[in-house]
Coordinates of C-alpha atoms in Angstrom, one line a residue:
F1 CA 0.0 0.0 0.0
L2 CA 0.9 3.6 -0.4
F3 CA 0.2 6.3 2.2
F4 CA 1.1 9.7 0.7
L5 CA -0.5 13.0 1.9
P6 CA 1.6 16.0 0.8
K7 CA 0.8 19.2 2.7
D8 CA 0.8 21.1 -0.6
V9 CA -0.1 20.1 -4.1
V10 CA 3.6 19.3 -4.7
S11 CA 6.0 17.9 -2.2
G12 CA 9.7 17.3 -1.3
D13 CA 8.8 13.6 -0.6
F14 CA 8.5 11.2 -3.5
Y15 CA 8.3 7.5 -4.2
W16 CA 10.0 5.8 -7.2
F17 CA 9.8 2.4 -8.9
E18 CA 11.7 0.8 -11.8
N19 CA 11.6 -2.7 -13.2
K20 CA 14.5 -4.3 -14.9
G21 CA 14.4 -8.0 -15.7
D22 CA 14.1 -10.0 -12.5
W23 CA 14.9 -6.9 -10.4
C24 CA 12.5 -4.4 -9.0
F25 CA 13.9 -1.1 -7.7
L26 CA 11.8 0.7 -5.1
A27 CA 12.6 3.9 -3.2
V28 CA 11.1 6.4 -0.9
A29 CA 12.8 9.8 -0.7
D30 CA 12.6 12.9 1.3
C31 CA 14.2 16.0 -0.3
T32 CA 15.1 19.2 1.5
G33 CA 12.4 21.8 1.6
H34 CA 8.6 21.8 1.3
G35 CA 6.2 22.8 -1.5
V36 CA 7.7 24.1 -4.7
P37 CA 11.4 24.3 -3.6
G38 CA 11.2 20.7 -2.3
A39 CA 9.5 19.5 -5.4
M40 CA 12.2 21.1 -7.6
V41 CA 14.8 19.2 -5.7
S42 CA 12.7 16.0 -6.1
V43 CA 12.7 16.4 -9.8
V44 CA 16.5 16.6 -9.9
C45 CA 16.9 13.6 -7.6
S46 CA 14.3 11.5 -9.3
N47 CA 15.9 12.1 -12.6
A48 CA 19.3 11.1 -11.3
L49 CA 17.8 7.8 -10.0
N50 CA 16.3 7.1 -13.4
R51 CA 19.6 7.8 -15.2
S52 CA 21.6 5.6 -12.7
V53 CA 19.4 2.6 -13.5
K54 CA 18.5 3.2 -17.2
E55 CA 21.5 5.1 -18.7
F56 CA 24.3 3.7 -16.5
A57 CA 22.6 0.2 -16.1
L58 CA 23.5 0.0 -12.4
K59 CA 21.8 -2.7 -10.3
Q60 CA 23.5 -2.6 -6.9
P61 CA 21.7 -0.1 -4.6
K62 CA 25.0 1.2 -3.2
D63 CA 26.3 1.9 -6.7
I64 CA 23.0 3.5 -7.6
L65 CA 23.2 5.9 -4.7
D66 CA 26.8 6.7 -5.4
K67 CA 26.0 7.6 -9.0
T68 CA 22.8 9.4 -8.0
R69 CA 24.8 11.6 -5.6
E70 CA 27.3 12.3 -8.3
L71 CA 24.6 13.3 -10.8
V72 CA 22.7 15.5 -8.2
L73 CA 25.9 17.3 -7.3
D74 CA 26.7 17.9 -10.9
A75 CA 23.2 19.3 -11.5
F76 CA 23.5 21.6 -8.5
A77 CA 27.0 22.8 -9.6
K78 CA 25.3 24.3 -12.7
S79 CA 23.3 26.6 -10.6
T80 CA 24.4 30.3 -10.3
E81 CA 24.0 30.0 -6.5
E82 CA 25.4 27.5 -4.2
V83 CA 22.8 24.8 -3.5
A84 CA 22.9 23.1 -0.1
D85 CA 19.9 20.9 -0.7
G86 CA 19.9 17.2 -0.7
M87 CA 17.9 14.0 -0.3
D88 CA 17.4 11.3 2.3
I89 CA 16.4 8.0 0.7
S90 CA 15.7 4.3 1.3
L91 CA 16.4 2.2 -1.8
L92 CA 15.6 -1.5 -2.3
A93 CA 16.5 -3.9 -5.1
I94 CA 14.2 -6.9 -5.0
H95 CA 15.1 -10.0 -6.9
T96 CA 11.6 -11.5 -7.7
K97 CA 12.8 -15.1 -8.3
D98 CA 15.4 -15.5 -5.5
K99 CA 13.2 -13.5 -3.0
K100 CA 16.1 -11.5 -1.8
V101 CA 16.3 -7.8 -1.1
I102 CA 19.4 -5.6 -1.2
F103 CA 19.1 -2.3 0.7
A104 CA 21.1 0.9 0.8
G105 CA 20.0 4.2 2.4
A106 CA 21.0 7.8 2.9
H107 CA 20.0 8.6 6.5
N108 CA 16.8 6.6 6.0
G109 CA 16.4 2.9 6.8
I110 CA 13.9 0.1 6.2
W111 CA 11.7 -1.9 8.5
L112 CA 10.9 -5.6 8.1
V113 CA 8.1 -7.2 10.1
R114 CA 8.6 -10.9 10.3
E115 CA 6.7 -13.7 12.2
S116 CA 8.8 -14.1 15.4
D117 CA 9.1 -17.9 15.1
K118 CA 10.9 -17.5 11.8
I119 CA 13.7 -15.3 13.2
K120 CA 17.0 -17.0 13.4
D121 CA 20.4 -15.4 13.5
L122 CA 20.2 -11.6 13.3
P123 CA 22.9 -9.6 11.4
E124 CA 25.0 -7.3 13.6
G125 CA 23.6 -3.8 14.1
V126 CA 20.0 -4.7 13.3
R127 CA 17.5 -3.2 15.8
T128 CA 14.5 -5.2 16.9
L129 CA 11.1 -4.5 18.5
E130 CA 9.0 -7.5 19.5
G131 CA 5.2 -7.7 19.3
E132 CA 2.8 -10.4 20.2
K133 CA 3.4 -12.6 17.2
H134 CA 5.7 -10.5 15.0
T135 CA 9.1 -8.8 15.4
L136 CA 10.1 -5.6 13.6
L137 CA 13.7 -5.5 12.3
E138 CA 15.3 -2.2 11.4
W139 CA 18.2 -1.7 9.1
K140 CA 19.7 1.8 9.3
G141 CA 20.9 3.8 6.3
D142 CA 24.3 5.6 6.1
K143 CA 24.6 8.8 8.1
Q144 CA 25.1 10.9 5.0
P145 CA 22.6 12.5 2.5
I146 CA 22.5 12.5 -1.3
G147 CA 24.0 16.0 -1.6
R148 CA 26.9 18.0 -0.5
F149 CA 28.5 16.6 2.7
E150 CA 31.9 17.1 4.3
E151 CA 32.7 13.4 4.8
M152 CA 31.3 11.7 1.8
K153 CA 31.9 8.0 1.6
P154 CA 30.8 5.2 -0.7
F155 CA 27.4 3.9 0.4
Q156 CA 27.0 0.5 2.1
E157 CA 24.3 -2.1 1.3
F158 CA 22.7 -5.0 3.1
E159 CA 21.3 -8.2 1.7
I160 CA 18.2 -9.7 3.2
Q161 CA 16.7 -13.1 2.4
L162 CA 12.9 -12.8 2.5
E163 CA 10.7 -15.3 4.4
E164 CA 7.1 -16.1 3.6
N165 CA 4.7 -13.4 4.9
D166 CA 7.5 -10.8 5.5
Q167 CA 6.4 -7.2 5.3
L168 CA 8.7 -4.4 4.2
Y169 CA 8.1 -0.7 5.1
L170 CA 9.9 2.3 3.6
M171 CA 9.0 5.9 4.7
S172 CA 10.1 9.5 5.1
D173 CA 9.8 11.2 8.4
G174 CA 6.5 12.8 7.5
Y175 CA 4.2 10.4 9.5
A176 CA 6.4 10.1 12.6
D177 CA 7.0 13.9 12.8
Q178 CA 3.2 14.8 12.8
F179 CA 2.1 16.8 15.8
G180 CA -1.3 15.9 17.3
G181 CA -3.1 14.0 20.0
P182 CA -4.3 15.4 23.3
N183 CA -1.0 17.0 24.2
G184 CA 0.0 18.2 20.7
K185 CA 3.1 16.0 20.7
K186 CA 5.0 14.4 17.8
F187 CA 3.7 10.9 16.9
K188 CA 7.3 9.5 16.7
Y189 CA 8.8 6.4 15.3
V190 CA 8.3 4.1 18.3
A191 CA 4.5 4.7 18.1
L192 CA 4.6 4.0 14.4
K193 CA 6.5 0.7 14.9
K194 CA 4.0 -0.4 17.6
T195 CA 1.1 0.5 15.3
L196 CA 2.5 -1.7 12.5
L197 CA 3.2 -4.6 14.8
E198 CA -0.3 -4.5 16.3
H199 CA -1.8 -4.8 12.9
A200 CA 0.7 -7.1 11.2
D201 CA -1.8 -9.9 10.9
Q202 CA -4.1 -7.7 8.7
S203 CA -4.1 -7.3 5.0
M204 CA -2.2 -4.5 3.4
D205 CA -5.4 -2.7 2.6
A206 CA -6.5 -3.0 6.2
Q207 CA -3.1 -1.7 7.4
Q208 CA -3.4 1.3 5.1
E209 CA -6.9 2.1 6.5
N210 CA -5.6 1.8 10.0
L211 CA -2.7 4.2 9.3
S212 CA -5.1 6.7 7.8
T213 CA -7.5 6.5 10.8
T214 CA -4.6 6.8 13.2
F215 CA -3.2 9.8 11.3
Y216 CA -6.4 11.7 11.3

């Protein structure tokens, strides 16, 4: 399912999908700025992702992010003013036959909800939150954006073998950063994780409906 509610008509957040042979590429991105300025950065970043996969034929998420950053910085360099904007992103390459996922991220990570009895050895550095029947696993992205950064390094990637009934979630900070409730506080990520775990037995349509109800 997709839950996307931009504050304005256009947005600094965007989602992206590309299919190539047995590989599906999926990303959720959050660009600096809101409204029109954010949307303009989104256009540059989305175009760079497309070129990385189509023109440069890259398949590894870390390579795609490295090339995307190079293309984005090159586009910004052509501006008459210095551009400090950038993009946080979660990027997945899913092999549809082997049922494996390769993930790379700039600041943003991914969450995987798995039936608890199917969890075996956990990779180092993976955070977990346990529910009644399911466990949420969190892979973190690199602590660097797609954009200008003092200590730029090649991006890392992680391979995940999918199990039956696994559920993957990608997101920007838009949902967790919403203010509301009786005390006007931020919703925050822990509450979002618990919401997903509580409804992990439901269909994707039902989960989307629940997220919408909780949001409003």
